[in-house]
PDB file of C-alpha atoms in Angstrom:
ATOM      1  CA  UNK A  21    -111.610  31.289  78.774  1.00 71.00           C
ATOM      2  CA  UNK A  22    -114.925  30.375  80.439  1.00 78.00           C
ATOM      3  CA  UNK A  23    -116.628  34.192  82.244  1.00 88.00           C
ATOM      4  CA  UNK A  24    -117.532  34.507  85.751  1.00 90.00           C
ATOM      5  CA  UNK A  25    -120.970  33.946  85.099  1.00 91.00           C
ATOM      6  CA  UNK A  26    -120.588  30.999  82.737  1.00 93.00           C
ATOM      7  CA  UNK A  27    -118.277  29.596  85.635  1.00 95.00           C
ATOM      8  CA  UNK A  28    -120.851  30.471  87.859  1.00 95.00           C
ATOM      9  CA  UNK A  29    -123.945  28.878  86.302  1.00 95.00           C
ATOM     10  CA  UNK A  30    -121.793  25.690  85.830  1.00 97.00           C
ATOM     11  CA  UNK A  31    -120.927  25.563  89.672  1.00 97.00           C
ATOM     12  CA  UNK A  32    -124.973  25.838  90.489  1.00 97.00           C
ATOM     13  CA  UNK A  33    -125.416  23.200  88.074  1.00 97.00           C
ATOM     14  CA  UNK A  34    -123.071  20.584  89.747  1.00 98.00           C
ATOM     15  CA  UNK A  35    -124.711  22.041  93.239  1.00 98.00           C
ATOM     16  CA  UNK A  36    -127.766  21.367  92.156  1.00 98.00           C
ATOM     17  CA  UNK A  37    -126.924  17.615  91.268  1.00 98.00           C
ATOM     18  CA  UNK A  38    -125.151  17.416  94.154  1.00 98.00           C
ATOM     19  CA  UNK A  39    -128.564  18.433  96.248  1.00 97.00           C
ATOM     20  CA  UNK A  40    -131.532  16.269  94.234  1.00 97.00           C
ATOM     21  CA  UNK A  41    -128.843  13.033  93.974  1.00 98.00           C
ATOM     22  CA  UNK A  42    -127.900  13.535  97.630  1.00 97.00           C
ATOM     23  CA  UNK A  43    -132.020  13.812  98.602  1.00 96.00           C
ATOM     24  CA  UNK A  44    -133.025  11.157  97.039  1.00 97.00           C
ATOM     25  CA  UNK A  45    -129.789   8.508  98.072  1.00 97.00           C
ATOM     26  CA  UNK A  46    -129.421  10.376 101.722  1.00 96.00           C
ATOM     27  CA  UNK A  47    -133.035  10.582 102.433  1.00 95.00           C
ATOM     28  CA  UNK A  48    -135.110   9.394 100.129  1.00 97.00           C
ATOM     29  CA  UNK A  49    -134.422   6.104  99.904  1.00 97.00           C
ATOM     30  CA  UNK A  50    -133.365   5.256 103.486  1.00 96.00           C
ATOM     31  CA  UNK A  51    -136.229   6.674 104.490  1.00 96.00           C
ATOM     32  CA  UNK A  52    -138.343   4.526 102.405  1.00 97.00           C
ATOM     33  CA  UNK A  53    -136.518   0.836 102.919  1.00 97.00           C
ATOM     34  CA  UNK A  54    -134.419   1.088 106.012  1.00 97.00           C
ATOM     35  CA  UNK A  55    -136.503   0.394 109.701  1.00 96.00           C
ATOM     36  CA  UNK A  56    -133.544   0.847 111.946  1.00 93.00           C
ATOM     37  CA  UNK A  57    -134.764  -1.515 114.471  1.00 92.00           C
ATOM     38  CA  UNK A  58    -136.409  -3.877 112.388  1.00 96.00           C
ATOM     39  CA  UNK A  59    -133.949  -6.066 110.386  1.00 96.00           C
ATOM     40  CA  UNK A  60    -136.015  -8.634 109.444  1.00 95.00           C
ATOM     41  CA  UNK A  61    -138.704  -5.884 107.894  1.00 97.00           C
ATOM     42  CA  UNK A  62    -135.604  -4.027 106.496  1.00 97.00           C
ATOM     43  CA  UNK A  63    -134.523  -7.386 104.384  1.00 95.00           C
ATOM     44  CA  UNK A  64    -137.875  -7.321 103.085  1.00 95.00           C
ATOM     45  CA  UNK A  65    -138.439  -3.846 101.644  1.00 97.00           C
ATOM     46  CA  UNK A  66    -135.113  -3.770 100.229  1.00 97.00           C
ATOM     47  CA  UNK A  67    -135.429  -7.545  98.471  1.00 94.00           C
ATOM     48  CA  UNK A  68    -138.792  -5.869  97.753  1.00 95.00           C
ATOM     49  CA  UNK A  69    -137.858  -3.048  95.831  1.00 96.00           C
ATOM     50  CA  UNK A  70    -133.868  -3.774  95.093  1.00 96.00           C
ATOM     51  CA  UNK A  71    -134.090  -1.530  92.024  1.00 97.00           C
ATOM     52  CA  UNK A  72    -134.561   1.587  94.347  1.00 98.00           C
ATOM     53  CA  UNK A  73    -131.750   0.405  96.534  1.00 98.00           C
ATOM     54  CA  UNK A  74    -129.661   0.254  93.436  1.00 97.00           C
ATOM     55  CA  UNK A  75    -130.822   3.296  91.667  1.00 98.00           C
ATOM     56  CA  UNK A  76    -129.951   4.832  95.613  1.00 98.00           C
ATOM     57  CA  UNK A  77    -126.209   3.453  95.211  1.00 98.00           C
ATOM     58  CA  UNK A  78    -125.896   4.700  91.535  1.00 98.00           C
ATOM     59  CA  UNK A  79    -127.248   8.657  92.656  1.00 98.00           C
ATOM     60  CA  UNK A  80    -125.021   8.461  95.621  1.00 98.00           C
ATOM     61  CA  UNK A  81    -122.082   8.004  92.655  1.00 98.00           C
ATOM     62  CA  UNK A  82    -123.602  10.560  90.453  1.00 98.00           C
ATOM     63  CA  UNK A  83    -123.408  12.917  93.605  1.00 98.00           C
ATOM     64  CA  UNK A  84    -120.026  12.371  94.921  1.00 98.00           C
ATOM     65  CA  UNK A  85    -118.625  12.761  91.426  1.00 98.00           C
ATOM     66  CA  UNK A  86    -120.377  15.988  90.589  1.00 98.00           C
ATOM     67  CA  UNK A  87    -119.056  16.888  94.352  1.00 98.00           C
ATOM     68  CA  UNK A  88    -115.646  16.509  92.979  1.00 97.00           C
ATOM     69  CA  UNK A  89    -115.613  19.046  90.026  1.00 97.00           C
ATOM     70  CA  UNK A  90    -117.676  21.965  92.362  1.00 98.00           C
ATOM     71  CA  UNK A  91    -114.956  22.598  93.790  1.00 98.00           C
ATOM     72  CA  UNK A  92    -112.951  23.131  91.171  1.00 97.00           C
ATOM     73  CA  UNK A  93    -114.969  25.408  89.581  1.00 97.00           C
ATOM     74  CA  UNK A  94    -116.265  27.125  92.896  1.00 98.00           C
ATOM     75  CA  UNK A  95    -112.021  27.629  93.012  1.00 98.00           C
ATOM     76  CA  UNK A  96    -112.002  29.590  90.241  1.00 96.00           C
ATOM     77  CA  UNK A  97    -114.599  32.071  90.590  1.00 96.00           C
ATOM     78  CA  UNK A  98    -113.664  32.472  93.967  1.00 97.00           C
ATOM     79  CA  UNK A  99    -110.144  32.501  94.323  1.00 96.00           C
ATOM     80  CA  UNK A 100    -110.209  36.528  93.351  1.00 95.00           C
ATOM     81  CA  UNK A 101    -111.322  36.865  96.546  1.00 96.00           C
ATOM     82  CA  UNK A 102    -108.786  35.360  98.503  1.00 97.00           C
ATOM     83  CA  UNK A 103    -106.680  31.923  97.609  1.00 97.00           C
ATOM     84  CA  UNK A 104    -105.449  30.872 100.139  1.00 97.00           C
ATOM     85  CA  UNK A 105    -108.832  30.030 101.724  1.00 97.00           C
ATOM     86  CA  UNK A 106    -110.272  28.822  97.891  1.00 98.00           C
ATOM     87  CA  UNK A 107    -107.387  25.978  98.902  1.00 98.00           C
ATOM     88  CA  UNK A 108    -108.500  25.599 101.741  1.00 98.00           C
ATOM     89  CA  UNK A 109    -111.926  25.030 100.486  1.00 98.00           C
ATOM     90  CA  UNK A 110    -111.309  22.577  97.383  1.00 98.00           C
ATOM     91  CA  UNK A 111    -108.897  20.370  99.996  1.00 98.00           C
ATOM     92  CA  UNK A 112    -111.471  19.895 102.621  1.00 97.00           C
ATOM     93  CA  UNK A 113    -114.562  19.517 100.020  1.00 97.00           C
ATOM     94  CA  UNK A 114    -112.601  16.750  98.357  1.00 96.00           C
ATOM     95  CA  UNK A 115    -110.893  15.058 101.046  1.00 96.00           C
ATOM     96  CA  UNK A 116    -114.854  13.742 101.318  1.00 97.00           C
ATOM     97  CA  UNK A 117    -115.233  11.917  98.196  1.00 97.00           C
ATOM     98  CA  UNK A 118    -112.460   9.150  97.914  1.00 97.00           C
ATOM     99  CA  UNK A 119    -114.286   8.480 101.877  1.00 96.00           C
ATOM    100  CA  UNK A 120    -117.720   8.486 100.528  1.00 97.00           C
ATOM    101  CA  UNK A 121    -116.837   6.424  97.446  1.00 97.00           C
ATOM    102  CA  UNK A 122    -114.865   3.805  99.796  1.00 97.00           C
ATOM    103  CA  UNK A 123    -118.129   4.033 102.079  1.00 97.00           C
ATOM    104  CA  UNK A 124    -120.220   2.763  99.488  1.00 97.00           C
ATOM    105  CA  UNK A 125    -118.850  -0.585  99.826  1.00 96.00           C
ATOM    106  CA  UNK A 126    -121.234  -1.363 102.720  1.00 97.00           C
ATOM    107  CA  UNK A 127    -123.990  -1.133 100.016  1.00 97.00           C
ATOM    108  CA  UNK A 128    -122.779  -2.914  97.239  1.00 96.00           C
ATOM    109  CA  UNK A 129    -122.061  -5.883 100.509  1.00 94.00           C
ATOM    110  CA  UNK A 130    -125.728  -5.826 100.823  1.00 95.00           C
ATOM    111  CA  UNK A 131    -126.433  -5.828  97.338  1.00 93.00           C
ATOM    112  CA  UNK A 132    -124.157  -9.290  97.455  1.00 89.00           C
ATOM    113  CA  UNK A 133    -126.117 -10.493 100.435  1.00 89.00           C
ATOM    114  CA  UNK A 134    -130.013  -9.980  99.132  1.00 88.00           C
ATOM    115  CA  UNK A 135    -128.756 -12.191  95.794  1.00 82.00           C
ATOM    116  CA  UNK A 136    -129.270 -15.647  96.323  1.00 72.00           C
ATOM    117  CA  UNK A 137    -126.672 -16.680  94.010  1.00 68.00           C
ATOM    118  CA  UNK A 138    -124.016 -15.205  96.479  1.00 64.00           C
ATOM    119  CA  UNK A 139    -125.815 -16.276  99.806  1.00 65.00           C
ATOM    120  CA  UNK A 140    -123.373 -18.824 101.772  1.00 63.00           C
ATOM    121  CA  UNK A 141    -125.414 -21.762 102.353  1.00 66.00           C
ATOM    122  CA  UNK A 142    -125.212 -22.031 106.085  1.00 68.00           C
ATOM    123  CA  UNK A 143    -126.848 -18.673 106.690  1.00 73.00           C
ATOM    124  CA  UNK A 144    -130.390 -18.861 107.555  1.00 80.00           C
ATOM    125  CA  UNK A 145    -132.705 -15.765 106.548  1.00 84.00           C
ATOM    126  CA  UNK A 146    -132.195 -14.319 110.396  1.00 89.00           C
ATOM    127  CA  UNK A 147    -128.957 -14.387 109.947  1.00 89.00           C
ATOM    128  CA  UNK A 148    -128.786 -12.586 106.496  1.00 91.00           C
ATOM    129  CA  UNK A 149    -130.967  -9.525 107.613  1.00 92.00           C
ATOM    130  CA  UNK A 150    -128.596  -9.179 111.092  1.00 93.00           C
ATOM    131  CA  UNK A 151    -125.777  -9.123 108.060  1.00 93.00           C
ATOM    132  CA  UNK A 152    -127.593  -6.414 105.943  1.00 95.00           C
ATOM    133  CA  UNK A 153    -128.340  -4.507 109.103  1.00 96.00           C
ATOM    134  CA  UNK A 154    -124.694  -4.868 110.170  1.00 96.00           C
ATOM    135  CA  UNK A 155    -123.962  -3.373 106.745  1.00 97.00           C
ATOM    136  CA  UNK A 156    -126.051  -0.278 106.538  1.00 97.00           C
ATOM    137  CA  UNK A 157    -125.438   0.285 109.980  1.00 96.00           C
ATOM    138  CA  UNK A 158    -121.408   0.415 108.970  1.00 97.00           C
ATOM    139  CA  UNK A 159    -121.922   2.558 106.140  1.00 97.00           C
ATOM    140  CA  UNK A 160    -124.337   5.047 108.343  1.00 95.00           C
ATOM    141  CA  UNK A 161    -121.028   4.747 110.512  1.00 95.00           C
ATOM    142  CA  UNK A 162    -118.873   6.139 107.158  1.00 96.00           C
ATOM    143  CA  UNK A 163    -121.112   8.935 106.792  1.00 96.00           C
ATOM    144  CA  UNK A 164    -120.653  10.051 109.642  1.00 94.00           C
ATOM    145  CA  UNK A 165    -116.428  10.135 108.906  1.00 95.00           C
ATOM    146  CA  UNK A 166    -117.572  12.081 105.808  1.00 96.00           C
ATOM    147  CA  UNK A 167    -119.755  14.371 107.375  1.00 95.00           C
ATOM    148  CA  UNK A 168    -116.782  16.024 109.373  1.00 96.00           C
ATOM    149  CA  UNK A 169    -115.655  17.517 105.858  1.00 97.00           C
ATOM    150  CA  UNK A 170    -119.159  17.986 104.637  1.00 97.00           C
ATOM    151  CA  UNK A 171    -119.507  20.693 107.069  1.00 97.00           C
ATOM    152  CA  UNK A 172    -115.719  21.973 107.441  1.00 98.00           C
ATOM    153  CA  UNK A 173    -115.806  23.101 103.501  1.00 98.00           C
ATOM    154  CA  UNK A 174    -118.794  25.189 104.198  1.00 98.00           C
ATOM    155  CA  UNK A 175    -116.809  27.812 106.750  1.00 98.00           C
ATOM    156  CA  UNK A 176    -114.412  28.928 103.609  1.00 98.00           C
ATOM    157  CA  UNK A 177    -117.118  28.489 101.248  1.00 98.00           C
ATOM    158  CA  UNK A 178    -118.975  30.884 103.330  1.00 98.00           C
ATOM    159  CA  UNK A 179    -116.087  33.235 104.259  1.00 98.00           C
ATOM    160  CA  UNK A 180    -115.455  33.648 100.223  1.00 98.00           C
ATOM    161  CA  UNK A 181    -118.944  34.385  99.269  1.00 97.00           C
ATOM    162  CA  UNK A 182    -119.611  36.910 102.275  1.00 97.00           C
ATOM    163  CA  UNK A 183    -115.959  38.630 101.280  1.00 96.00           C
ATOM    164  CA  UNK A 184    -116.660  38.194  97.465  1.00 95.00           C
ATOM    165  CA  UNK A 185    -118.867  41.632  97.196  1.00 92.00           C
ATOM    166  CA  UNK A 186    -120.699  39.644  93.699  1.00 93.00           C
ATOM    167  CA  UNK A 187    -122.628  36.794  96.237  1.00 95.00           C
ATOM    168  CA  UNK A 188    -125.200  37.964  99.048  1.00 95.00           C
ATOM    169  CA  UNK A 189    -123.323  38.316 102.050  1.00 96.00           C
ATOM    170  CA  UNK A 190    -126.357  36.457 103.705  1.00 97.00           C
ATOM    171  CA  UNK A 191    -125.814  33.037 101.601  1.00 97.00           C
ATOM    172  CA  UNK A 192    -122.286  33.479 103.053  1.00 98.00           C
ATOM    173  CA  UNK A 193    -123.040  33.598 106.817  1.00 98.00           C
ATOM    174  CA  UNK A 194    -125.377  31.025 106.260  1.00 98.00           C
ATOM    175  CA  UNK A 195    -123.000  28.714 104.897  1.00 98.00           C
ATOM    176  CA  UNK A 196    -120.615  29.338 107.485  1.00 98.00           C
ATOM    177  CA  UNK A 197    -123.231  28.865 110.365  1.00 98.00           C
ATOM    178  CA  UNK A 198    -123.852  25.739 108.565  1.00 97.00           C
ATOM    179  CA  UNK A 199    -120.630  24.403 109.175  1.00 98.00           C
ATOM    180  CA  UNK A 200    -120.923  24.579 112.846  1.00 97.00           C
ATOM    181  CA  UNK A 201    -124.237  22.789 112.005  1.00 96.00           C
ATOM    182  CA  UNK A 202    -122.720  20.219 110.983  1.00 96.00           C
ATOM    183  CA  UNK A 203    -120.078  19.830 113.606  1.00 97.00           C
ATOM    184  CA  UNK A 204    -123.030  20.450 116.449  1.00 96.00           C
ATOM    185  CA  UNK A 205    -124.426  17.168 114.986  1.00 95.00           C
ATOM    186  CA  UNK A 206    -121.371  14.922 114.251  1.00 95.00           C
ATOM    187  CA  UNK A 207    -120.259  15.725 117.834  1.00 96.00           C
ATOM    188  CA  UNK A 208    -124.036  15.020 118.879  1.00 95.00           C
ATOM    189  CA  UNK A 209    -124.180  11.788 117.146  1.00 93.00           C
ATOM    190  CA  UNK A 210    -120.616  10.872 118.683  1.00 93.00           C
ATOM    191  CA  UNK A 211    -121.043  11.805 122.497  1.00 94.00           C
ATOM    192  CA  UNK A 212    -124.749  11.160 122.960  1.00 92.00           C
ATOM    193  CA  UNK A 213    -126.664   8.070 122.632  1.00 87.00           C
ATOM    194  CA  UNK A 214    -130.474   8.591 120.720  1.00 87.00           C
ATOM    195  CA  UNK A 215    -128.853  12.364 119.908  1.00 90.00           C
ATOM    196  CA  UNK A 216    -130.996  12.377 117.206  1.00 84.00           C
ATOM    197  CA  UNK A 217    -134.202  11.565 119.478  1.00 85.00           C
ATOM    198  CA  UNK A 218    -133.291  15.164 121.405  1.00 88.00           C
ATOM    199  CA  UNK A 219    -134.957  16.730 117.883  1.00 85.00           C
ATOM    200  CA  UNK A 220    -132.778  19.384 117.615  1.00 90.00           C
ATOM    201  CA  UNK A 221    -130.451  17.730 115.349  1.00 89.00           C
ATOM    202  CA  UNK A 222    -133.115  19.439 112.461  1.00 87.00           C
ATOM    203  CA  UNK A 223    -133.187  22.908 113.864  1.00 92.00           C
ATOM    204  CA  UNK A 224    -129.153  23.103 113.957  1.00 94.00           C
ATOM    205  CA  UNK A 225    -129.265  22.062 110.247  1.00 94.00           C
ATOM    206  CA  UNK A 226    -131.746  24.452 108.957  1.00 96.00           C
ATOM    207  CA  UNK A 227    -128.690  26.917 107.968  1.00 96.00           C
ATOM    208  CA  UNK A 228    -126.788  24.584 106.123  1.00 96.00           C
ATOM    209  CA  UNK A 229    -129.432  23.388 104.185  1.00 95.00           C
ATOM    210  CA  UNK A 230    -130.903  27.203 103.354  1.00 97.00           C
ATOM    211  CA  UNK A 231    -127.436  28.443 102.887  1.00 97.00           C
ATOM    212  CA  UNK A 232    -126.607  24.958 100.333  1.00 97.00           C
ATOM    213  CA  UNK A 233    -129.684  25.259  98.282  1.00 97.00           C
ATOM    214  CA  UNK A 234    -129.935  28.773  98.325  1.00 97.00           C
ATOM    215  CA  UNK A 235    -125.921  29.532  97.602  1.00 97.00           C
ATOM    216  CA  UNK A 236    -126.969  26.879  94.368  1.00 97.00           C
ATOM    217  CA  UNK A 237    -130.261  28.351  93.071  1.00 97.00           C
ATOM    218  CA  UNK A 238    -128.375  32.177  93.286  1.00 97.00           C
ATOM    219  CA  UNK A 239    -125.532  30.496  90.935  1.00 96.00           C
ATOM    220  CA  UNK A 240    -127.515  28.453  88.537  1.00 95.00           C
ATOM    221  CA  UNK A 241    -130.361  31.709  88.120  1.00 94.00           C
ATOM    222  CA  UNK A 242    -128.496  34.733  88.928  1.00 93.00           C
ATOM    223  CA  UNK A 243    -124.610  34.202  88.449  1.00 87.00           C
ATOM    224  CA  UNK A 244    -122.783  36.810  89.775  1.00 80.00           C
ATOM    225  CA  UNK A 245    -123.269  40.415  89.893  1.00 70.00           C
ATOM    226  CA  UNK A 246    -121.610  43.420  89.242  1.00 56.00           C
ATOM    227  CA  UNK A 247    -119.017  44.234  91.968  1.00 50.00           C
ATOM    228  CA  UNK A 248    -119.810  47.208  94.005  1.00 43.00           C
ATOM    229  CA  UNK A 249    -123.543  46.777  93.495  1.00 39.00           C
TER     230      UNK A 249
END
């Protein structure tokens, strides 16, 4: 039977893929190829450099898959502390990935539309980067959906490790401040039009992304430690 500490050590290593795959396909690579109001230039950098829009795709699979084991293992160190809310956290962390998966779609449409041997013949080049625009824009759209869960599995997650007396009750509260990060910005991005412009979609983030990468450094370095100490 694997220890608490081997269990732990595993669970920072599928966080940690989880964090480097989702940098690179979340931010990374958008960052680098997508001008949201500039289809035409958009078409270009991605026909450009296709193999970093594919290796994007692929790391987005290598990231929702390792997101669907941490759970599982997260489950079992954690469901000492209380199991009823472990459930509660392996339901709502994997509720994400069949949406995420299904998202991907939108990419492997523009993947279709950038090949000339699937290009319908009456589309003329305008008309293909409106299409790939349309696409990203619909799978931006799908991670939104999934970012409702992304941030709703962080308020157990958080309430275990602050409870758990062998995690820093800090990572904890961070996590679970994170959540309502998350939820601060989906509802942002819903309601108001340009949120993001407002800038403090970043600052409202800040805990999730401490609490994530920190919560996943203490597992893959430290483990867990003694109770009572």
């Amino acid at each position: 039977m694997m220890s608490d500490k081997t269990t732990a050590r595993v669970s920072g290593l599928l966080y940690l893929v989880v964090v480097l795959t989702g940098i690179y396909s979340l931010a990374y690579v958008p960052k680098t190829l997508f001008v949201w109001d500039n289809a035409a230039l958009t078409f270009k950098n991605i026909t450009a450099s296709e193999t970093l829009f594919r290796t994007g795709i692929l790391s987005s699979m290598v990231c929702y898959t390792a997101f669907l084991f941490l759970p599982i293992f997260l489950y079992k160190l954690l469901r000492q502390v209380n199991e009823f809310q472990a459930r509660i956290m392996v339901v709502l962390a994997m509720v994400s990935v069949p949406v995420a998966f299904m998202n991907l779609q939108h990419k492997l449409a523009v993947l279709s539309l950038i090949n000339p041997g699937n290009q319908p013949h009456h589309y003329t080049t305008p008309v293909l980067e409106n299409q790939v625009m349309f696409y990203l824009n619909q799978y931006e759209n799908g991670i939104l959906i999934t970012t409702l869960f992304w941030g709703l599995w962080l308020f157990p997650f958080g309430y275990l490790v602050y409870q758990s007396g062998f995690l820093p009750k800090s990572l904890g509260v961070l996590l679970m401040l994170g959540c309502l990060g998350y939820l601060t910005n989906l509802t942002g991005d819903i309601l108001i039009e340009d949120y993001a412009a407002l800038g403090i979609s970043k600052f409202v983030s800040l805990p999730a992304s401490i609490g994530e990468i920190g919560i996943c450094l203490w597992l893959l370095i430290i483990g867990v430690k003694s109770k009572g100490k």
